[in-house]
CSV table of C-alpha atoms and ligand atoms in Angstrom, one decimal:
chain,number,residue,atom,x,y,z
M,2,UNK,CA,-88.3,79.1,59.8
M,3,UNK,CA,-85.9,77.6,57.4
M,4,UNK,CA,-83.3,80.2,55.6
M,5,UNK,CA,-85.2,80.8,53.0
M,6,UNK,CA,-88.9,81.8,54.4
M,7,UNK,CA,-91.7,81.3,52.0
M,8,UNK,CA,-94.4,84.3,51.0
M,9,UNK,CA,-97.9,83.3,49.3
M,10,UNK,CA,-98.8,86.2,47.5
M,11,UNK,CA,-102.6,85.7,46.4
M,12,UNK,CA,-104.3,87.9,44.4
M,13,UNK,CA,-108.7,87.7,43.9
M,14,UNK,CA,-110.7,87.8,41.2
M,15,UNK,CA,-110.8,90.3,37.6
M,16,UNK,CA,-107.0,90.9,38.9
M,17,UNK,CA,-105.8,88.4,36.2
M,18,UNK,CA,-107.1,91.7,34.3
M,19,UNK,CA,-104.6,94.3,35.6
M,20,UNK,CA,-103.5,96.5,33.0
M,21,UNK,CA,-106.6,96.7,30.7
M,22,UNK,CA,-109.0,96.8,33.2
M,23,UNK,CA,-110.3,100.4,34.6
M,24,UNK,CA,-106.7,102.0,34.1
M,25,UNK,CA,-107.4,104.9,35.5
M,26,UNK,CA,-107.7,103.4,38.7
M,27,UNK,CA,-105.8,100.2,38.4
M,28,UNK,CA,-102.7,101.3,36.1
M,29,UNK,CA,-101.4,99.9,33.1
M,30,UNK,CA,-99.1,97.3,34.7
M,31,UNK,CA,-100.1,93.6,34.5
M,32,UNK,CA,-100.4,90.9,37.0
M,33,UNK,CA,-97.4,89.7,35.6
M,34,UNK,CA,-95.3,93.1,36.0
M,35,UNK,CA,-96.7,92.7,39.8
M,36,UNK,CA,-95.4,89.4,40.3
M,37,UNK,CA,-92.1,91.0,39.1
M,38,UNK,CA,-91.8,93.9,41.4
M,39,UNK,CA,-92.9,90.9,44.1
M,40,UNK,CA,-90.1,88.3,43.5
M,41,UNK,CA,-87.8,91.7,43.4
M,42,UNK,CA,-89.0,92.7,47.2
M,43,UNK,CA,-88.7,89.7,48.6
M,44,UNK,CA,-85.1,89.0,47.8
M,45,UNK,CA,-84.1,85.5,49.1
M,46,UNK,CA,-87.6,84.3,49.7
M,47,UNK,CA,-89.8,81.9,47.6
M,48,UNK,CA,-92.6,83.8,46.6
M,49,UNK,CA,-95.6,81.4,45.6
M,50,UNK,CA,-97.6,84.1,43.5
M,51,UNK,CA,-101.3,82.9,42.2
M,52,UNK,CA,-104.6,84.5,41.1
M,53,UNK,CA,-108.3,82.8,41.1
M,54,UNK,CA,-111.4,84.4,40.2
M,55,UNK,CA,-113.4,81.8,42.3
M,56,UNK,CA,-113.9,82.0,46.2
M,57,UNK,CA,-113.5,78.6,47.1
M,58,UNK,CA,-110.0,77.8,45.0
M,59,UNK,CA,-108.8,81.2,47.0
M,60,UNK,CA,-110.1,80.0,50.3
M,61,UNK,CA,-108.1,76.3,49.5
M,62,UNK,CA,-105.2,78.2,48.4
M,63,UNK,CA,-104.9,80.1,52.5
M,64,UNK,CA,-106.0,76.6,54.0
M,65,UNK,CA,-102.6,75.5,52.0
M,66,UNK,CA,-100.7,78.0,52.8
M,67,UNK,CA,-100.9,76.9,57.0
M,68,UNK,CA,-98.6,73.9,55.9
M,69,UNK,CA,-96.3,75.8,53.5
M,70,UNK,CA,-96.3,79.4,54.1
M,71,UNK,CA,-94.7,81.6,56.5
M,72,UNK,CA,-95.9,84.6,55.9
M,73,UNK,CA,-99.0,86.0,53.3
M,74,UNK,CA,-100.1,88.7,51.6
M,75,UNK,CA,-103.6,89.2,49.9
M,76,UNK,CA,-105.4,90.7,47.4
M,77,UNK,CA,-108.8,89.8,48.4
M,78,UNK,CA,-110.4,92.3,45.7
M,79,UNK,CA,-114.0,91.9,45.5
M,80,UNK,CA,-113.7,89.0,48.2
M,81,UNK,CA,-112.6,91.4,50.9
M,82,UNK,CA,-115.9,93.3,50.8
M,83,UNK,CA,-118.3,90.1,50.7
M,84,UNK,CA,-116.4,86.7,51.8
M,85,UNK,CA,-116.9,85.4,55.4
M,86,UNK,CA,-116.1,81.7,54.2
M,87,UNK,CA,-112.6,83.6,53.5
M,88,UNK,CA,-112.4,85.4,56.7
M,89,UNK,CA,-112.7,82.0,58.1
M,90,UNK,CA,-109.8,80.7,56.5
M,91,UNK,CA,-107.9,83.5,57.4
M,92,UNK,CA,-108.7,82.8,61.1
M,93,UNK,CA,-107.0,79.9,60.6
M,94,UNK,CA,-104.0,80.8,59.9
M,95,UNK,CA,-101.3,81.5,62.1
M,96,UNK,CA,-98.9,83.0,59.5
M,97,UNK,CA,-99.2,86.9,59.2
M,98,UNK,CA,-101.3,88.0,57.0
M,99,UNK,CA,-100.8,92.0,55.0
M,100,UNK,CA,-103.7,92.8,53.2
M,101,UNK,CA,-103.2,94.5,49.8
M,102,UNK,CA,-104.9,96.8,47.4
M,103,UNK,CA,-103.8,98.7,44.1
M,104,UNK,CA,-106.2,101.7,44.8
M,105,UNK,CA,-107.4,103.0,47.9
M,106,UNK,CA,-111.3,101.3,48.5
M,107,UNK,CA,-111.6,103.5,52.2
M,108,UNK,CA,-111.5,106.5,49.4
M,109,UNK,CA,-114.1,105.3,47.0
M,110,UNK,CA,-117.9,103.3,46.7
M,111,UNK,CA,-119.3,103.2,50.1
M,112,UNK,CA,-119.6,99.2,50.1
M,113,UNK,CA,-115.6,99.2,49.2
M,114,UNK,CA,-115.1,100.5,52.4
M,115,UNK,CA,-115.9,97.3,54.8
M,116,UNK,CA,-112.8,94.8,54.7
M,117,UNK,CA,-113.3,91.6,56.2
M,118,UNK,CA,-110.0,90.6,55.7
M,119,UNK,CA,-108.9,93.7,57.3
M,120,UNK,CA,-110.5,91.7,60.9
M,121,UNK,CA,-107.2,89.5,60.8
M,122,UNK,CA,-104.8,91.0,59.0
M,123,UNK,CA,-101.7,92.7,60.6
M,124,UNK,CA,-101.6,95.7,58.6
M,125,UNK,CA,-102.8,97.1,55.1
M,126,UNK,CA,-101.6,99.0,52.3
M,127,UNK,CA,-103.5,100.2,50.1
M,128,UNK,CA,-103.8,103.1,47.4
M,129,UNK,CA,-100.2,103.3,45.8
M,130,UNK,CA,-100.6,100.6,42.8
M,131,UNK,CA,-98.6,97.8,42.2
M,132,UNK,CA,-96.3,99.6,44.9
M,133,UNK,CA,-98.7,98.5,47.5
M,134,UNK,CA,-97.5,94.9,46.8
M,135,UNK,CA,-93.9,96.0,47.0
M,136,UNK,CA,-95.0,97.2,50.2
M,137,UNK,CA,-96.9,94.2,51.6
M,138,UNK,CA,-94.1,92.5,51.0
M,139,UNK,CA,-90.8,93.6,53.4
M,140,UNK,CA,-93.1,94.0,56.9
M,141,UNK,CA,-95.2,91.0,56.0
M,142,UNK,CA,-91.4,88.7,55.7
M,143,UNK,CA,-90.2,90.8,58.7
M,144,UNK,CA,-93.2,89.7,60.7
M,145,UNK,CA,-92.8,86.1,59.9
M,146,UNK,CA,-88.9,86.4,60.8
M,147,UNK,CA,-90.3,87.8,64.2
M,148,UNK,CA,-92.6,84.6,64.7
M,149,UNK,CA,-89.8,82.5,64.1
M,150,UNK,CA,-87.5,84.0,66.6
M,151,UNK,CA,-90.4,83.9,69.3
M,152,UNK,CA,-91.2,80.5,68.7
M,153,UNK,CA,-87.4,79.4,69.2
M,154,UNK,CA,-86.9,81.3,72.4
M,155,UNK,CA,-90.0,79.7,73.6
M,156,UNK,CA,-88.2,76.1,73.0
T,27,DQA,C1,-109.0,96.1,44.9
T,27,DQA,C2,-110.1,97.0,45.4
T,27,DQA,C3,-111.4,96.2,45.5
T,27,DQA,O1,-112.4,97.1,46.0
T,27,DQA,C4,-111.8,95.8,44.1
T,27,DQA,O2,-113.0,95.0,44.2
T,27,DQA,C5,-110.7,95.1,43.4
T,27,DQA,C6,-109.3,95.5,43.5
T,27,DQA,C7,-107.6,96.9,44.7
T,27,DQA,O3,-106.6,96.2,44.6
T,27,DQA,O4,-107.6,98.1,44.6
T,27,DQA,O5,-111.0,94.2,42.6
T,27,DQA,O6,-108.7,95.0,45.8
């Protein structure tokens, strides 16, 4: 890994509405306030931050990050519940992967409640708001750091 480890942070669709949309469950911060607390987390690390509200530019976005990312966290939002075509670019991947989510979908609608991102991912954090992405964040560079020294011992 090279000093400065790179973290794709992508984030699915209606979250280019944070802020305005449902606040009482999604807060009043932005996506841009997000990205902030992000960049802040990660400290020396590039972090490549990006929202789509189409499937297949999300699914293109994780097929790019095999080349240039070494480690990602997700936002699948409505994806997570419906997208195998995403879970398959997730299998993929050989980066770890920390699933995100502002509110906690295990603790609402019954069809929130299936993650197929959640098949892959290493961990998940979910229900704190934009703090879950602060959270994402640290264990998600920390795996990738651990990758890295694996693979070098194994040289
Ligand atoms: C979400 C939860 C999903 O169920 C929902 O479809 C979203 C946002 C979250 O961050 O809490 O769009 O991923």
């Amino acid at each position: 890994m090279p000093d400065s480890p790179v973290l794709y942070v992508l984030n699915g669709p209606n979250l280019n509405l944070l802020g305005v949309r449902e606040p009482e469950i999604y807060g009043r911060e932005t996506l841009a306030d997000v990205q902030a607390r992000c960049e802040r987390a990660a400290g020396d690390a590039t972090v490549v931050f990006r929202q789509t509200n189409h499937e297949g530019e999300l699914i293109d976005w994780v097929q790019e990050a095999r080349g240039k990312a070494d480690a990602l966290v997700l936002n699948p939002a409505g994806y997570g519940h419906t997208s195998v075509a995403l879970l398959d670019a997730l299998k993929a991947l050989s980066i770890p992967v920390v699933e995100c989510h502002l509110s906690n979908p295990a603790a609402r609608e019954r069809f929130r409640h299936r993650s197929y991102v959640s098949a892959i991912a290493a961990g998940v954090v979910s229900g704190f708001g934009p703090v879950s992405y602060e959270l994402a964040v640290q264990p998600a560079l920390g795996l990738a750091q651990e990758r890295s020294r694996s693979a070098d011992r194994s040289v």
